[in-house]
Amino acid sequence: MHLFSYTTITIRSLFIQMENFFNNFTIKTKYGTMAVTVTPIVIFGSIYIAWAYTARAFKKPPQKVLSRSLSLGTLHGGKLAMERLLDYQHAVADAATLEAAEADLKDLLKEEQPDFKKLQRTVAKLEMSGKEADAVRILEKAVQNSRSLKKEHEAYELEMLLVELLIYKGDFQKVLGCKCLDEEISDARRPLYKAIVHIMLEHPRESAESCWKEFDELRRQFQWPPSSEDNQIYEAIKNFDEFEKIVRLLKSDILEKMKQDHKKNENEIEIEIEIRSDVKKLMAMILYGESQAHLQNSSVITIKTPLSSPFDPIQIPLFYYPSTYGEHKYALPTHRSSCSLPILFSDYSMVLKEIQDLCRNSSGFTPVLRYMQGNATTFGGNLSIQKRISFFDHSNDNVEVPCGFFNKFPILHSDRIAMENCNGVVVVSAIFNNYDKIRQPKGLGSKTLDVVCFFMFVDDITLKGFHYHQLISRKSNDYKIGAWRIIKVSSKNMYDNPEMNGAIPKYLLHRLFPNSKFSIWINAKLQLVVDPLLLIHTLVVLEKVDMAISKHPFFTHTMEEAMATARWKKWWNVDALQRQMETYCEHGLQPWSPDKLPYPSDVPDSSLIIRKHGMRSNLFSCLMFNELEAFNPRDQVAFAYVRDHMKPKLKLNMFADEVSEHIAVEYRHNLKRSGTGFIEEGWSSSRKTKRTRHDLFVNSSCCISCQKYFTKMWDETRD
């Protein structure tokens, strides 16, 4: 007999058995023998509803699942589930029922001996009316009052109601802090709620399964369910995997409701909730009996709810991290409480339309740069200085430019297809050697995830870290963490230096995403807090530039950055760094001066780069990557040399560094952790810094070719 066959189960007889059991069930606790008003021991009596609904949801997701209290009511089972369904149907027809719920709750709490069954149904009505915050406040006060009066049983039951409401509200972390869940008492709600919350928060699966097993053991101790011909249902719901599916269905409902809660204002729109006819028919059988089921033939319920603009920002978390991960630890403080040079963003809906129109107009991104093909010993081709310089003047669009990919980029074919299918805007980051945490962007508009791709490139060590913290499943190669699609880059045919591997998605982004029109590179140490569409529109489109990048907060001249790189050991081979500066000085590198305007500085903060994928920005990116492979991945050293020598000139917006502090939060890199294989800088741990003379870059004694550079730089500094 098929598990989901409607013909094999008599729903009505099942509920009769459930109701009889419900009415006669008592439980012994440290507070004495009492009747269980909300019976988690029969919590899965009507799980069949959610079961059938879940099975179909995975085949063809409906536009919206049931209300949260209705879904959790299904988990509670039997009589309560029917009452929840009835409450939901009545609420749709009678808004006054919901409006009166808050007053009803206050009245019930005033009674000398509260009726917890009525309280539970009233709490569910408050959830349906969107007044969870008010109900939470009322219940928290009631719990505190009961405890102060030493009414421990009453406080316990009220806090259990509070836990359920907090789950509806999506405040999962707060649930785990509730005292009632730590009581040593034979109440199956306690481990059940914990199991639900562990799944909701994406905690290690073992934590949720352990709580589930405790619940299952309590259920067995009370010898439920009774033996019957319907035991097939109960055998199925005892399986933790299926329980997890149902909870995740509930989670999706909660998150969807949270989205709606953050869109409330005076306007009203109609939301059509499509329910598959077979599920609705089953609901009708439960509510009205089989003979009336044919009367409930509509497959759409229409609810009026107050909503604001459909373009409001997303407020709910894009991903729930386990507490062990610490994605928000070690944020670096900013030195300014306000921005003296603020940037103004246009209306989101207007920006969305304009960016989409620009992406459809391919003529705005011509001419197209042509790339050199072939094979080489390195990914970038290992070009000589003369060869690299020969491509700086790109006056002939038919000339092919060397731009990496002389070896195959080792990613999965499915990932490559996904990257090629990103047709508009892409946000890219990378974590190699587990050097940073993965953090979710904030401040996204409601449509941004539909039109912007988010890709995070990682290596094996970083992926190991994700598995260690159970951020991703080991069962699939299609990884996703919140907004980010995770692209695993194999170490085969790649650079020994993880930082150089990170330069591939950073500077060859236009080649990895050949159909994207705009992009944002963001260093993984940063968390974006402004919608990427607004950034592109304000810093690139309105400025009519090819690229936007922040000025360095301290340095103006390339030599200053080179000196700091050596002093702070940002690159292990100081001799090579010296040769790089001598090479650039020999080939015309000059310190910054007003003659270079409109470029306000020679040194960027390259942790955030915003590009329009046109010929000039693509050429700059290719030339930059060639320099990084030739010397080192410290791109701030090569930046001005490439920018000043390339033709045609790059149209560049170097915005004030203080702006960066208000569009992204900066975090410290990962610290070394023993026993996990995670290290701060893998390439530096096996190589000692090569030191040169103690007076490197001091008094100009190191670099004969840079004497004129130093003289001019000091003159500019004195002026």
mmCIF file of C-alpha atoms in Angstrom, residues 84-427:
data_model
loop_
_atom_site.group_PDB
_atom_site.id
_atom_site.type_symbol
_atom_site.label_atom_id
_atom_site.label_comp_id
_atom_site.label_asym_id
_atom_site.label_seq_id
_atom_site.Cartn_x
_atom_site.Cartn_y
_atom_site.Cartn_z
ATOM 1 C CA ARG A 84 -6.324 25.263 13.931
ATOM 2 C CA LEU A 85 -7.841 24.497 10.555
ATOM 3 C CA LEU A 86 -11.221 25.722 11.720
ATOM 4 C CA ASP A 87 -9.658 28.862 13.191
ATOM 5 C CA TYR A 88 -7.952 29.501 9.869
ATOM 6 C CA GLN A 89 -11.153 29.083 7.855
ATOM 7 C CA HIS A 90 -13.116 31.282 10.270
ATOM 8 C CA ALA A 91 -10.394 33.912 10.229
ATOM 9 C CA VAL A 92 -10.518 34.150 6.458
ATOM 10 C CA ALA A 93 -14.245 34.792 6.575
ATOM 11 C CA ASP A 94 -14.341 36.901 9.745
ATOM 12 C CA ALA A 95 -11.577 39.428 10.357
ATOM 13 C CA ALA A 96 -13.247 40.422 13.641
ATOM 14 C CA THR A 97 -12.247 37.035 15.066
ATOM 15 C CA LEU A 98 -8.612 38.000 14.683
ATOM 16 C CA GLU A 99 -9.081 41.567 15.848
ATOM 17 C CA ALA A 100 -10.574 40.385 19.138
ATOM 18 C CA ALA A 101 -7.790 37.877 19.835
ATOM 19 C CA GLU A 102 -5.554 40.279 21.771
ATOM 20 C CA ALA A 103 -8.358 41.265 24.132
ATOM 21 C CA ASP A 104 -9.292 37.587 24.520
ATOM 22 C CA LEU A 105 -5.715 36.734 25.489
ATOM 23 C CA LYS A 106 -5.634 39.414 28.185
ATOM 24 C CA ASP A 107 -8.996 38.257 29.556
ATOM 25 C CA LEU A 108 -7.918 34.602 29.675
ATOM 26 C CA LEU A 109 -4.732 35.492 31.538
ATOM 27 C CA LYS A 110 -6.753 37.291 34.232
ATOM 28 C CA GLU A 111 -8.523 34.075 35.205
ATOM 29 C CA GLU A 112 -7.484 32.429 38.471
ATOM 30 C CA GLN A 113 -6.925 29.124 36.685
ATOM 31 C CA PRO A 114 -6.149 29.867 33.026
ATOM 32 C CA ASP A 115 -7.596 27.571 30.391
ATOM 33 C CA PHE A 116 -4.432 26.681 28.501
ATOM 34 C CA LYS A 117 -6.317 25.058 25.675
ATOM 35 C CA LYS A 118 -8.184 28.312 24.965
ATOM 36 C CA LEU A 119 -4.980 30.257 25.443
ATOM 37 C CA GLN A 120 -3.271 28.177 22.786
ATOM 38 C CA ARG A 121 -6.019 28.754 20.223
ATOM 39 C CA THR A 122 -6.019 32.474 21.021
ATOM 40 C CA VAL A 123 -2.264 32.645 20.517
ATOM 41 C CA ALA A 124 -2.731 31.013 17.106
ATOM 42 C CA LYS A 125 -5.314 33.676 16.179
ATOM 43 C CA LEU A 126 -2.881 36.430 17.174
ATOM 44 C CA GLU A 127 -0.303 34.889 14.864
ATOM 45 C CA MET A 128 -2.814 34.867 12.017
ATOM 46 C CA SER A 129 -3.569 38.540 12.605
ATOM 47 C CA GLY A 130 0.120 39.451 12.502
ATOM 48 C CA LYS A 131 0.243 40.526 16.163
ATOM 49 C CA GLU A 132 2.984 38.160 17.305
ATOM 50 C CA ALA A 133 5.042 40.956 18.833
ATOM 51 C CA ASP A 134 2.108 42.071 21.001
ATOM 52 C CA ALA A 135 1.353 38.503 22.032
ATOM 53 C CA VAL A 136 5.010 37.860 22.906
ATOM 54 C CA ARG A 137 5.089 40.980 25.066
ATOM 55 C CA ILE A 138 1.880 39.965 26.864
ATOM 56 C CA LEU A 139 3.027 36.388 27.464
ATOM 57 C CA GLU A 140 6.491 37.406 28.646
ATOM 58 C CA LYS A 141 4.880 39.666 31.236
ATOM 59 C CA ALA A 142 2.481 36.877 32.249
ATOM 60 C CA VAL A 143 5.328 34.380 32.694
ATOM 61 C CA GLN A 144 7.258 36.833 34.836
ATOM 62 C CA ASN A 145 4.181 37.540 36.949
ATOM 63 C CA SER A 146 3.446 33.821 37.479
ATOM 64 C CA ARG A 147 7.015 33.173 38.573
ATOM 65 C CA SER A 148 6.905 36.067 41.022
ATOM 66 C CA LEU A 149 3.734 34.532 42.540
ATOM 67 C CA LYS A 150 5.463 31.110 42.748
ATOM 68 C CA LYS A 151 2.940 29.599 40.317
ATOM 69 C CA GLU A 152 5.514 27.326 38.719
ATOM 70 C CA HIS A 153 3.092 25.152 36.766
ATOM 71 C CA GLU A 154 1.290 28.163 35.352
ATOM 72 C CA ALA A 155 4.613 29.847 34.436
ATOM 73 C CA TYR A 156 5.765 26.644 32.767
ATOM 74 C CA GLU A 157 2.647 26.290 30.595
ATOM 75 C CA LEU A 158 2.603 29.980 29.683
ATOM 76 C CA GLU A 159 6.244 29.848 28.641
ATOM 77 C CA MET A 160 5.487 26.822 26.490
ATOM 78 C CA LEU A 161 2.903 28.971 24.716
ATOM 79 C CA LEU A 162 5.538 31.673 24.389
ATOM 80 C CA VAL A 163 7.955 29.180 22.818
ATOM 81 C CA GLU A 164 5.402 28.208 20.186
ATOM 82 C CA LEU A 165 4.706 31.843 19.384
ATOM 83 C CA LEU A 166 8.413 32.627 19.115
ATOM 84 C CA ILE A 167 8.715 29.802 16.602
ATOM 85 C CA TYR A 168 5.873 31.309 14.549
ATOM 86 C CA LYS A 169 7.589 34.676 14.810
ATOM 87 C CA GLY A 170 10.897 33.252 13.569
ATOM 88 C CA ASP A 171 12.785 34.239 16.744
ATOM 89 C CA PHE A 172 14.502 30.862 16.988
ATOM 90 C CA GLN A 173 17.519 31.895 19.052
ATOM 91 C CA LYS A 174 15.272 33.307 21.755
ATOM 92 C CA VAL A 175 13.421 29.995 21.966
ATOM 93 C CA LEU A 176 16.554 28.199 23.123
ATOM 94 C CA GLY A 177 16.869 30.659 26.013
ATOM 95 C CA CYS A 178 13.451 29.785 27.448
ATOM 96 C CA LYS A 179 13.683 28.163 30.879
ATOM 97 C CA CYS A 180 10.852 25.696 30.253
ATOM 98 C CA LEU A 181 12.917 23.840 27.653
ATOM 99 C CA ASP A 182 15.561 23.026 30.272
ATOM 100 C CA GLU A 183 13.151 21.593 32.864
ATOM 101 C CA GLU A 184 13.729 17.948 33.781
ATOM 102 C CA ILE A 185 10.170 16.924 33.096
ATOM 103 C CA SER A 186 8.472 14.219 31.043
ATOM 104 C CA ASP A 187 6.977 16.589 28.530
ATOM 105 C CA ALA A 188 7.525 15.727 24.889
ATOM 106 C CA ARG A 189 7.037 19.340 23.836
ATOM 107 C CA ARG A 190 10.434 20.172 25.283
ATOM 108 C CA PRO A 191 12.600 17.968 22.997
ATOM 109 C CA LEU A 192 10.181 18.444 20.094
ATOM 110 C CA TYR A 193 10.502 22.236 20.128
ATOM 111 C CA LYS A 194 14.256 21.939 20.500
ATOM 112 C CA ALA A 195 14.459 19.631 17.500
ATOM 113 C CA ILE A 196 12.392 22.078 15.434
ATOM 114 C CA VAL A 197 14.577 25.044 16.384
ATOM 115 C CA HIS A 198 17.832 23.194 15.756
ATOM 116 C CA ILE A 199 16.639 22.460 12.222
ATOM 117 C CA MET A 200 15.424 26.032 11.740
ATOM 118 C CA LEU A 201 18.817 27.443 12.802
ATOM 119 C CA GLU A 202 20.773 24.962 10.652
ATOM 120 C CA HIS A 203 22.534 23.664 13.746
ATOM 121 C CA PRO A 204 24.512 20.418 13.427
ATOM 122 C CA ARG A 205 22.115 17.703 12.377
ATOM 123 C CA GLU A 206 23.154 15.586 15.354
ATOM 124 C CA SER A 207 21.684 18.167 17.758
ATOM 125 C CA ALA A 208 18.257 18.056 16.118
ATOM 126 C CA GLU A 209 18.299 14.283 15.777
ATOM 127 C CA SER A 210 19.247 13.845 19.442
ATOM 128 C CA CYS A 211 16.242 15.914 20.534
ATOM 129 C CA TRP A 212 14.036 14.027 18.102
ATOM 130 C CA LYS A 213 15.154 10.717 19.616
ATOM 131 C CA GLU A 214 14.320 12.016 23.097
ATOM 132 C CA PHE A 215 10.865 12.967 21.866
ATOM 133 C CA ASP A 216 10.422 9.566 20.247
ATOM 134 C CA GLU A 217 11.445 7.843 23.471
ATOM 135 C CA LEU A 218 8.900 9.825 25.483
ATOM 136 C CA ARG A 219 6.260 8.938 22.938
ATOM 137 C CA ARG A 220 7.119 5.257 23.335
ATOM 138 C CA GLN A 221 7.030 5.459 27.143
ATOM 139 C CA PHE A 222 3.427 6.568 26.996
ATOM 140 C CA GLN A 223 2.673 3.716 24.573
ATOM 141 C CA TRP A 224 1.439 5.995 21.833
ATOM 142 C CA PRO A 225 0.186 5.404 19.218
ATOM 143 C CA PRO A 226 -2.268 2.641 20.060
ATOM 144 C CA SER A 227 -1.999 -0.377 17.830
ATOM 145 C CA SER A 228 -4.311 -0.086 14.853
ATOM 146 C CA GLU A 229 -4.492 -0.728 11.156
ATOM 147 C CA ASP A 230 -3.223 2.813 10.632
ATOM 148 C CA ASN A 231 0.192 2.222 12.192
ATOM 149 C CA GLN A 232 1.780 2.702 8.774
ATOM 150 C CA ILE A 233 1.428 6.462 9.188
ATOM 151 C CA TYR A 234 3.071 6.430 12.591
ATOM 152 C CA GLU A 235 5.894 4.208 11.428
ATOM 153 C CA ALA A 236 6.638 6.740 8.704
ATOM 154 C CA ILE A 237 6.582 9.811 10.927
ATOM 155 C CA LYS A 238 8.983 8.193 13.363
ATOM 156 C CA ASN A 239 11.650 8.626 10.692
ATOM 157 C CA PHE A 240 13.808 11.665 11.447
ATOM 158 C CA ASP A 241 14.488 12.410 7.771
ATOM 159 C CA GLU A 242 10.782 12.817 7.087
ATOM 160 C CA PHE A 243 10.307 14.898 10.231
ATOM 161 C CA GLU A 244 13.101 17.174 9.002
ATOM 162 C CA LYS A 245 11.373 17.627 5.643
ATOM 163 C CA ILE A 246 8.171 18.709 7.370
ATOM 164 C CA VAL A 247 9.995 21.185 9.623
ATOM 165 C CA ARG A 248 11.809 22.674 6.639
ATOM 166 C CA LEU A 249 8.436 23.125 4.944
ATOM 167 C CA LEU A 250 7.294 24.949 8.063
ATOM 168 C CA LYS A 251 10.492 27.013 7.976
ATOM 169 C CA SER A 252 9.867 28.134 4.415
ATOM 170 C CA ASP A 253 6.385 29.210 5.476
ATOM 171 C CA ILE A 254 7.743 31.187 8.417
ATOM 172 C CA LEU A 255 10.330 32.934 6.255
ATOM 173 C CA GLU A 256 7.704 33.782 3.651
ATOM 174 C CA LYS A 257 5.422 35.214 6.317
ATOM 175 C CA MET A 258 8.339 37.239 7.725
ATOM 176 C CA LYS A 259 8.834 38.739 4.277
ATOM 177 C CA GLN A 260 5.212 39.814 4.239
ATOM 178 C CA ASP A 261 5.438 41.203 7.779
ATOM 179 C CA HIS A 262 8.198 43.536 6.673
ATOM 180 C CA LYS A 263 6.085 44.938 3.851
ATOM 181 C CA LYS A 264 3.158 46.353 5.818
ATOM 182 C CA ASN A 265 1.734 49.822 5.225
ATOM 183 C CA GLU A 266 -1.562 51.430 4.302
ATOM 184 C CA ASN A 267 -1.937 49.845 0.883
ATOM 185 C CA GLU A 268 -3.602 46.486 0.409
ATOM 186 C CA ILE A 269 -3.011 43.926 -2.250
ATOM 187 C CA GLU A 270 -4.566 40.568 -2.758
ATOM 188 C CA ILE A 271 -2.424 37.510 -2.320
ATOM 189 C CA GLU A 272 -3.645 34.415 -4.001
ATOM 190 C CA ILE A 273 -2.689 31.271 -2.181
ATOM 191 C CA GLU A 274 -2.899 28.328 -4.487
ATOM 192 C CA ILE A 275 -3.477 25.005 -2.816
ATOM 193 C CA ARG A 276 -3.404 21.845 -4.855
ATOM 194 C CA SER A 277 -6.920 20.514 -5.227
ATOM 195 C CA ASP A 278 -6.085 17.160 -3.660
ATOM 196 C CA VAL A 279 -4.655 18.776 -0.520
ATOM 197 C CA LYS A 280 -7.625 21.125 -0.258
ATOM 198 C CA LYS A 281 -10.000 18.209 -0.666
ATOM 199 C CA LEU A 282 -8.290 16.402 2.194
ATOM 200 C CA MET A 283 -8.636 19.513 4.356
ATOM 201 C CA ALA A 284 -12.323 19.682 3.478
ATOM 202 C CA MET A 285 -12.777 16.021 4.432
ATOM 203 C CA ILE A 286 -11.319 16.731 7.846
ATOM 204 C CA LEU A 287 -13.311 19.904 8.393
ATOM 205 C CA TYR A 288 -16.670 19.020 6.913
ATOM 206 C CA GLY A 289 -16.714 15.265 6.420
ATOM 207 C CA GLU A 290 -16.526 13.276 3.226
ATOM 208 C CA SER A 291 -20.068 14.080 2.125
ATOM 209 C CA GLN A 292 -19.325 17.807 2.057
ATOM 210 C CA ALA A 293 -15.900 17.593 0.454
ATOM 211 C CA HIS A 294 -17.270 18.166 -3.048
ATOM 212 C CA LEU A 295 -18.571 21.579 -1.976
ATOM 213 C CA GLN A 296 -15.038 22.820 -1.345
ATOM 214 C CA ASN A 297 -13.915 22.778 -4.950
ATOM 215 C CA SER A 298 -12.073 26.092 -5.221
ATOM 216 C CA SER A 299 -8.320 25.792 -5.449
ATOM 217 C CA VAL A 300 -7.578 29.408 -4.579
ATOM 218 C CA ILE A 301 -8.009 31.254 -1.293
ATOM 219 C CA THR A 302 -7.812 35.038 -1.518
ATOM 220 C CA ILE A 303 -6.639 36.960 1.533
ATOM 221 C CA LYS A 304 -6.365 40.700 1.823
ATOM 222 C CA THR A 305 -3.261 41.799 3.653
ATOM 223 C CA PRO A 306 -1.692 45.253 4.042
ATOM 224 C CA LEU A 307 1.510 45.490 2.042
ATOM 225 C CA SER A 308 3.814 48.290 1.015
ATOM 226 C CA SER A 309 5.828 48.659 -2.136
ATOM 227 C CA PRO A 310 7.003 45.359 -3.614
ATOM 228 C CA PHE A 311 10.483 46.912 -3.757
ATOM 229 C CA ASP A 312 11.056 47.141 0.004
ATOM 230 C CA PRO A 313 14.406 45.728 1.208
ATOM 231 C CA ILE A 314 14.661 42.131 2.360
ATOM 232 C CA GLN A 315 14.774 42.135 6.155
ATOM 233 C CA ILE A 316 14.902 38.462 7.047
ATOM 234 C CA PRO A 317 18.254 36.622 7.244
ATOM 235 C CA LEU A 318 19.369 35.007 4.004
ATOM 236 C CA PHE A 319 20.994 32.175 5.941
ATOM 237 C CA TYR A 320 20.928 30.908 9.519
ATOM 238 C CA TYR A 321 24.464 30.188 10.695
ATOM 239 C CA PRO A 322 25.291 27.756 13.505
ATOM 240 C CA SER A 323 26.453 29.547 16.629
ATOM 241 C CA THR A 324 29.881 27.915 16.341
ATOM 242 C CA TYR A 325 30.703 29.699 13.084
ATOM 243 C CA GLY A 326 30.954 33.261 14.418
ATOM 244 C CA GLU A 327 30.369 35.053 11.114
ATOM 245 C CA HIS A 328 29.883 38.389 12.880
ATOM 246 C CA LYS A 329 32.883 38.244 15.189
ATOM 247 C CA TYR A 330 35.808 40.620 14.950
ATOM 248 C CA ALA A 331 34.292 43.467 12.954
ATOM 249 C CA LEU A 332 36.802 46.289 12.627
ATOM 250 C CA PRO A 333 35.707 49.645 14.059
ATOM 251 C CA THR A 334 35.304 52.640 11.785
ATOM 252 C CA HIS A 335 36.937 55.949 12.625
ATOM 253 C CA ARG A 336 34.042 58.113 11.500
ATOM 254 C CA SER A 337 30.517 58.273 12.847
ATOM 255 C CA SER A 338 29.302 60.085 9.734
ATOM 256 C CA CYS A 339 30.365 60.579 6.139
ATOM 257 C CA SER A 340 31.422 64.070 5.069
ATOM 258 C CA LEU A 341 31.115 63.066 1.412
ATOM 259 C CA PRO A 342 27.907 61.010 1.314
ATOM 260 C CA ILE A 343 26.683 59.374 -1.862
ATOM 261 C CA LEU A 344 23.003 59.610 -2.705
ATOM 262 C CA PHE A 345 21.116 56.628 -4.076
ATOM 263 C CA SER A 346 18.228 56.867 -6.503
ATOM 264 C CA ASP A 347 14.868 55.161 -6.046
ATOM 265 C CA TYR A 348 15.319 51.396 -6.068
ATOM 266 C CA SER A 349 12.505 50.630 -8.518
ATOM 267 C CA MET A 350 13.875 53.172 -10.987
ATOM 268 C CA VAL A 351 17.413 51.811 -10.606
ATOM 269 C CA LEU A 352 16.200 48.249 -11.116
ATOM 270 C CA LYS A 353 14.482 49.149 -14.383
ATOM 271 C CA GLU A 354 17.405 51.233 -15.666
ATOM 272 C CA ILE A 355 20.005 48.545 -14.947
ATOM 273 C CA GLN A 356 17.837 45.889 -16.589
ATOM 274 C CA ASP A 357 17.395 48.102 -19.667
ATOM 275 C CA LEU A 358 21.138 48.696 -19.875
ATOM 276 C CA CYS A 359 21.851 44.982 -19.654
ATOM 277 C CA ARG A 360 19.472 44.281 -22.542
ATOM 278 C CA ASN A 361 21.188 46.879 -24.735
ATOM 279 C CA SER A 362 24.367 45.103 -25.831
ATOM 280 C CA SER A 363 25.483 48.087 -27.952
ATOM 281 C CA GLY A 364 26.448 49.892 -24.758
ATOM 282 C CA PHE A 365 29.196 47.316 -24.141
ATOM 283 C CA THR A 366 30.957 47.381 -27.503
ATOM 284 C CA PRO A 367 33.545 47.020 -28.934
ATOM 285 C CA VAL A 368 34.246 43.570 -27.545
ATOM 286 C CA LEU A 369 37.767 42.675 -26.493
ATOM 287 C CA ARG A 370 39.262 39.614 -28.182
ATOM 288 C CA TYR A 371 41.367 37.186 -26.149
ATOM 289 C CA MET A 372 44.457 35.195 -27.008
ATOM 290 C CA GLN A 373 44.032 31.416 -26.962
ATOM 291 C CA GLY A 374 46.582 28.659 -26.452
ATOM 292 C CA ASN A 375 48.421 26.605 -23.883
ATOM 293 C CA ALA A 376 51.244 27.601 -21.557
ATOM 294 C CA THR A 377 53.076 26.445 -18.461
ATOM 295 C CA THR A 378 51.091 28.848 -16.260
ATOM 296 C CA PHE A 379 47.501 30.030 -16.197
ATOM 297 C CA GLY A 380 48.492 33.541 -17.314
ATOM 298 C CA GLY A 381 51.073 32.537 -19.907
ATOM 299 C CA ASN A 382 54.244 33.699 -18.072
ATOM 300 C CA LEU A 383 54.761 36.693 -20.364
ATOM 301 C CA SER A 384 57.945 38.746 -20.496
ATOM 302 C CA ILE A 385 57.935 42.483 -19.682
ATOM 303 C CA GLN A 386 58.344 43.367 -23.368
ATOM 304 C CA LYS A 387 55.460 41.104 -24.328
ATOM 305 C CA ARG A 388 53.197 42.538 -21.645
ATOM 306 C CA ILE A 389 53.996 46.153 -22.581
ATOM 307 C CA SER A 390 53.181 45.476 -26.227
ATOM 308 C CA PHE A 391 49.497 45.058 -25.356
ATOM 309 C CA PHE A 392 49.082 48.288 -23.375
ATOM 310 C CA ASP A 393 48.215 50.328 -26.474
ATOM 311 C CA HIS A 394 45.047 48.736 -27.802
ATOM 312 C CA SER A 395 44.317 50.844 -30.860
ATOM 313 C CA ASN A 396 43.291 47.870 -32.999
ATOM 314 C CA ASP A 397 40.176 46.006 -31.875
ATOM 315 C CA ASN A 398 41.175 42.980 -33.932
ATOM 316 C CA VAL A 399 44.288 42.339 -31.819
ATOM 317 C CA GLU A 400 43.903 39.472 -29.356
ATOM 318 C CA VAL A 401 44.946 40.282 -25.795
ATOM 319 C CA PRO A 402 46.502 37.738 -23.388
ATOM 320 C CA CYS A 403 44.066 37.396 -20.514
ATOM 321 C CA GLY A 404 44.715 34.157 -18.646
ATOM 322 C CA PHE A 405 43.092 30.790 -19.309
ATOM 323 C CA PHE A 406 46.166 29.287 -20.942
ATOM 324 C CA ASN A 407 45.327 26.378 -18.660
ATOM 325 C CA LYS A 408 41.851 25.071 -17.952
ATOM 326 C CA PHE A 409 40.148 26.672 -14.970
ATOM 327 C CA PRO A 410 39.353 23.598 -12.816
ATOM 328 C CA ILE A 411 35.681 23.880 -11.858
ATOM 329 C CA LEU A 412 32.667 21.634 -12.422
ATOM 330 C CA HIS A 413 30.850 21.786 -15.752
ATOM 331 C CA SER A 414 27.567 22.567 -13.967
ATOM 332 C CA ASP A 415 29.208 25.560 -12.276
ATOM 333 C CA ARG A 416 30.589 26.776 -15.593
ATOM 334 C CA ILE A 417 27.117 26.634 -17.140
ATOM 335 C CA ALA A 418 25.636 28.560 -14.199
ATOM 336 C CA MET A 419 28.299 31.248 -14.592
ATOM 337 C CA GLU A 420 27.645 31.584 -18.313
ATOM 338 C CA ASN A 421 23.923 31.900 -17.624
ATOM 339 C CA CYS A 422 24.445 34.954 -15.434
ATOM 340 C CA ASN A 423 23.305 37.558 -17.948
ATOM 341 C CA GLY A 424 23.109 40.838 -16.081
ATOM 342 C CA VAL A 425 24.807 41.718 -12.809
ATOM 343 C CA VAL A 426 27.143 39.499 -10.819
ATOM 344 C CA VAL A 427 28.678 39.901 -7.369
#
